[in-house]
Structures are given as structure tokens and as C-alpha cells.
C-alpha positions as a LaTeX table, in Angstrom:
\begin{tabular}{lrrr}
\hline
Residue & $x$ (\AA) & $y$ (\AA) & $z$ (\AA) \\
\hline
Met1 & 54.91 & 57.77 & $-251.11$ \\
Ala2 & 57.44 & 55.52 & $-252.85$ \\
Leu3 & 57.27 & 53.05 & $-249.95$ \\
Leu4 & 53.51 & 52.83 & $-250.24$ \\
Asn5 & 53.72 & 52.14 & $-253.96$ \\
Ala6 & 56.47 & 49.53 & $-253.46$ \\
Arg7 & 54.35 & 47.81 & $-250.80$ \\
Asn8 & 51.32 & 47.78 & $-253.09$ \\
Ile9 & 53.39 & 46.32 & $-255.93$ \\
Leu10 & 54.78 & 43.62 & $-253.61$ \\
Val11 & 51.31 & 42.64 & $-252.37$ \\
Phe12 & 49.91 & 42.60 & $-255.90$ \\
Thr13 & 52.81 & 40.42 & $-257.09$ \\
Leu14 & 52.29 & 37.93 & $-254.24$ \\
Ile15 & 48.57 & 37.69 & $-255.00$ \\
Val16 & 49.23 & 37.09 & $-258.71$ \\
Leu17 & 51.83 & 34.41 & $-257.93$ \\
Ala18 & 49.41 & 32.70 & $-255.51$ \\
Ile19 & 46.66 & 32.67 & $-258.15$ \\
Val20 & 49.06 & 31.28 & $-260.78$ \\
Gly21 & 50.26 & 28.58 & $-258.34$ \\
Leu22 & 46.71 & 27.55 & $-257.39$ \\
Gly23 & 45.72 & 27.50 & $-261.07$ \\
Ser24 & 48.63 & 25.28 & $-262.04$ \\
Trp25 & 47.95 & 22.98 & $-259.08$ \\
Leu26 & 44.28 & 22.81 & $-260.06$ \\
Val27 & 45.19 & 21.80 & $-263.62$ \\
Gly28 & 47.92 & 19.34 & $-262.59$ \\
Asn29 & 46.41 & 17.71 & $-259.47$ \\
Pro30 & 42.83 & 18.81 & $-258.70$ \\
Leu31 & 42.21 & 16.11 & $-256.06$ \\
Gly32 & 45.44 & 17.00 & $-254.25$ \\
Leu33 & 44.37 & 20.66 & $-254.14$ \\
Leu34 & 40.94 & 19.72 & $-252.83$ \\
Arg35 & 42.46 & 17.48 & $-250.16$ \\
Lys36 & 44.92 & 20.21 & $-249.13$ \\
Ile37 & 42.09 & 22.76 & $-248.80$ \\
Leu38 & 39.95 & 20.34 & $-246.74$ \\
Val39 & 42.84 & 19.44 & $-244.41$ \\
Thr40 & 43.66 & 23.11 & $-243.91$ \\
Ala41 & 40.01 & 23.94 & $-243.16$ \\
Ala42 & 39.77 & 21.01 & $-240.71$ \\
Val43 & 42.94 & 22.06 & $-238.84$ \\
Ile44 & 41.73 & 25.65 & $-238.61$ \\
Gly45 & 38.33 & 24.44 & $-237.37$ \\
Ile46 & 39.88 & 22.22 & $-234.69$ \\
Ile47 & 42.15 & 25.01 & $-233.49$ \\
Tyr48 & 39.19 & 27.42 & $-233.37$ \\
Phe49 & 37.06 & 24.89 & $-231.45$ \\
Ile50 & 39.81 & 24.27 & $-228.88$ \\
Tyr51 & 40.42 & 28.00 & $-228.53$ \\
Arg52 & 36.73 & 28.73 & $-227.91$ \\
Arg53 & 36.39 & 25.88 & $-225.39$ \\
Trp54 & 39.50 & 26.85 & $-223.47$ \\
Phe55 & 38.63 & 30.54 & $-223.18$ \\
Ser56 & 34.95 & 29.95 & $-222.43$ \\
His57 & 35.96 & 28.10 & $-219.24$ \\
Lys58 & 38.29 & 30.92 & $-218.27$ \\
Arg59 & 35.46 & 33.46 & $-218.59$ \\
Gly60 & 32.81 & 31.37 & $-216.80$ \\
Ala61 & 31.70 & 34.20 & $-214.49$ \\
Gly62 & 31.66 & 36.68 & $-217.36$ \\
Ser63 & 29.27 & 34.58 & $-219.39$ \\
Asn64 & 26.85 & 34.35 & $-216.45$ \\
Glu65 & 27.04 & 38.09 & $-216.05$ \\
Gln66 & 26.41 & 38.49 & $-219.77$ \\
Arg67 & 23.35 & 36.22 & $-219.58$ \\
Ala68 & 22.01 & 38.18 & $-216.62$ \\
Phe69 & 22.55 & 41.44 & $-218.49$ \\
Leu70 & 20.73 & 40.16 & $-221.57$ \\
Lys71 & 17.84 & 38.94 & $-219.41$ \\
Ala72 & 17.57 & 42.34 & $-217.73$ \\
Ala73 & 17.66 & 44.08 & $-221.10$ \\
Lys74 & 14.79 & 41.92 & $-222.37$ \\
Gln75 & 12.73 & 42.70 & $-219.27$ \\
Ser76 & 13.42 & 46.39 & $-219.70$ \\
Lys77 & 12.28 & 46.26 & $-223.33$ \\
Lys78 & 9.09 & 44.48 & $-222.32$ \\
Arg79 & 8.40 & 47.12 & $-219.66$ \\
Leu80 & 8.95 & 49.93 & $-222.15$ \\
Lys81 & 6.64 & 48.24 & $-224.66$ \\
Lys82 & 3.91 & 47.97 & $-222.03$ \\
Lys83 & 4.25 & 51.65 & $-221.17$ \\
Ser84 & 4.16 & 52.73 & $-224.82$ \\
Thr85 & 1.09 & 50.60 & $-225.59$ \\
Ala86 & $-0.66$ & 51.93 & $-222.49$ \\
Lys87 & $-0.05$ & 55.49 & $-223.66$ \\
Thr88 & $-1.45$ & 54.84 & $-227.13$ \\
Gln89 & $-4.63$ & 53.18 & $-225.80$ \\
Arg90 & $-5.72$ & 56.13 & $-223.65$ \\
Pro91 & $-8.96$ & 57.78 & $-224.64$ \\
Thr92 & $-8.85$ & 61.36 & $-225.75$ \\
Val93 & $-8.62$ & 63.79 & $-222.85$ \\
Ser94 & $-10.26$ & 67.19 & $-222.80$ \\
Pro95 & $-7.93$ & 70.22 & $-222.81$ \\
Leu96 & $-9.13$ & 71.24 & $-219.34$ \\
Ser97 & $-8.01$ & 67.98 & $-217.72$ \\
Lys98 & $-4.67$ & 68.15 & $-219.57$ \\
Lys99 & $-3.82$ & 71.34 & $-217.71$ \\
Arg100 & $-4.61$ & 69.73 & $-214.37$ \\
Ser101 & $-2.45$ & 66.65 & $-214.95$ \\
His102 & 0.50 & 68.70 & $-216.20$ \\
Arg103 & 2.58 & 68.03 & $-213.08$ \\
Lys104 & 4.38 & 64.70 & $-213.24$ \\
Lys105 & 4.24 & 62.52 & $-210.14$ \\
Ser106 & 7.50 & 61.16 & $-208.81$ \\
Ser107 & 7.73 & 57.38 & $-208.82$ \\
Ala108 & 10.71 & 57.29 & $-206.44$ \\
Asn109 & 10.17 & 56.16 & $-202.88$ \\
Leu110 & 12.47 & 58.40 & $-200.86$ \\
Thr111 & 13.41 & 57.76 & $-197.25$ \\
Val112 & 15.23 & 59.99 & $-194.77$ \\
Ile113 & 18.40 & 58.61 & $-193.28$ \\
Glu114 & 19.33 & 60.11 & $-189.95$ \\
Gly115 & 22.84 & 61.56 & $-190.03$ \\
Lys116 & 25.41 & 62.34 & $-187.37$ \\
Lys117 & 26.07 & 66.00 & $-188.12$ \\
Asn118 & 25.65 & 67.36 & $-184.59$ \\
Lys119 & 27.50 & 64.56 & $-182.81$ \\
Lys120 & 31.15 & 65.18 & $-181.99$ \\
Asn121 & 33.69 & 62.59 & $-183.04$ \\
Asn122 & 35.92 & 61.15 & $-180.37$ \\
Arg123 & 39.31 & 61.14 & $-182.10$ \\
Ala124 & 40.89 & 59.03 & $-179.40$ \\
Ser125 & 38.72 & 56.04 & $-180.29$ \\
Phe126 & 40.04 & 55.89 & $-183.82$ \\
\hline
\end{tabular}
């Protein structure tokens, strides 16, 4: 607990000293402070720009995959919207026909793939 309090006091002291230093610099040399802030922001911006350019080339395939994923997600949302609007536009159905259409039809197209269960494997050919 004492370590936590000492750390908090140290951080608070550093922040107060930084504020006092910036305040005195602002009073003594406001244009120098402004120039220092602008140069620092420009250097950080240039480093960030170079970093983004360099790593975007490294992840070239990943960005294409990301674009394809986003495109598929948009198409899926459109399809879901069409289904939801189609459901809301249906006319009212009588209770008798609701009971008949209770079973849901499968939309999957299933095919049978012939297997090799009854054929014996020739172990010598492996």
C-alpha cells in the first residue's frame, strides 16, 4: 500500500513540475513554446505516417482479405434486410393455413457421396 501511495505522489509531483515548467516557458518565451510544440507534433506525425506506410505494405494480403470480409458482411446485411422486409409485407394468414405451413422447408441442397466402406484396402500398395 505504501508503494502505491509513493508512486501516486511521484506521478503527481512530476505532473505539477511539468505544468509549472510549461507555465514559466509560456510567460518567458511563448513563441519558443509554440514552435517546440509544432516541431514535436510534426515529428510525431512523420513517424506515424512512415510507420503506417511501412506496415501496410507488409500486410498487403491481410488488407485484401479484410476488404473481402467487409464486402461479404455488407452483402449478408442486405440479404437479411430483404428477408425481414419480405416477412413484414406478407398479408395476414388465416389460422388454418398457419397450421399447414408449420413445417419449415430445408434450403440445403444435399448430395450423396459414394463411400468405400465395403472395399478392402490393399495394405501392400501403401
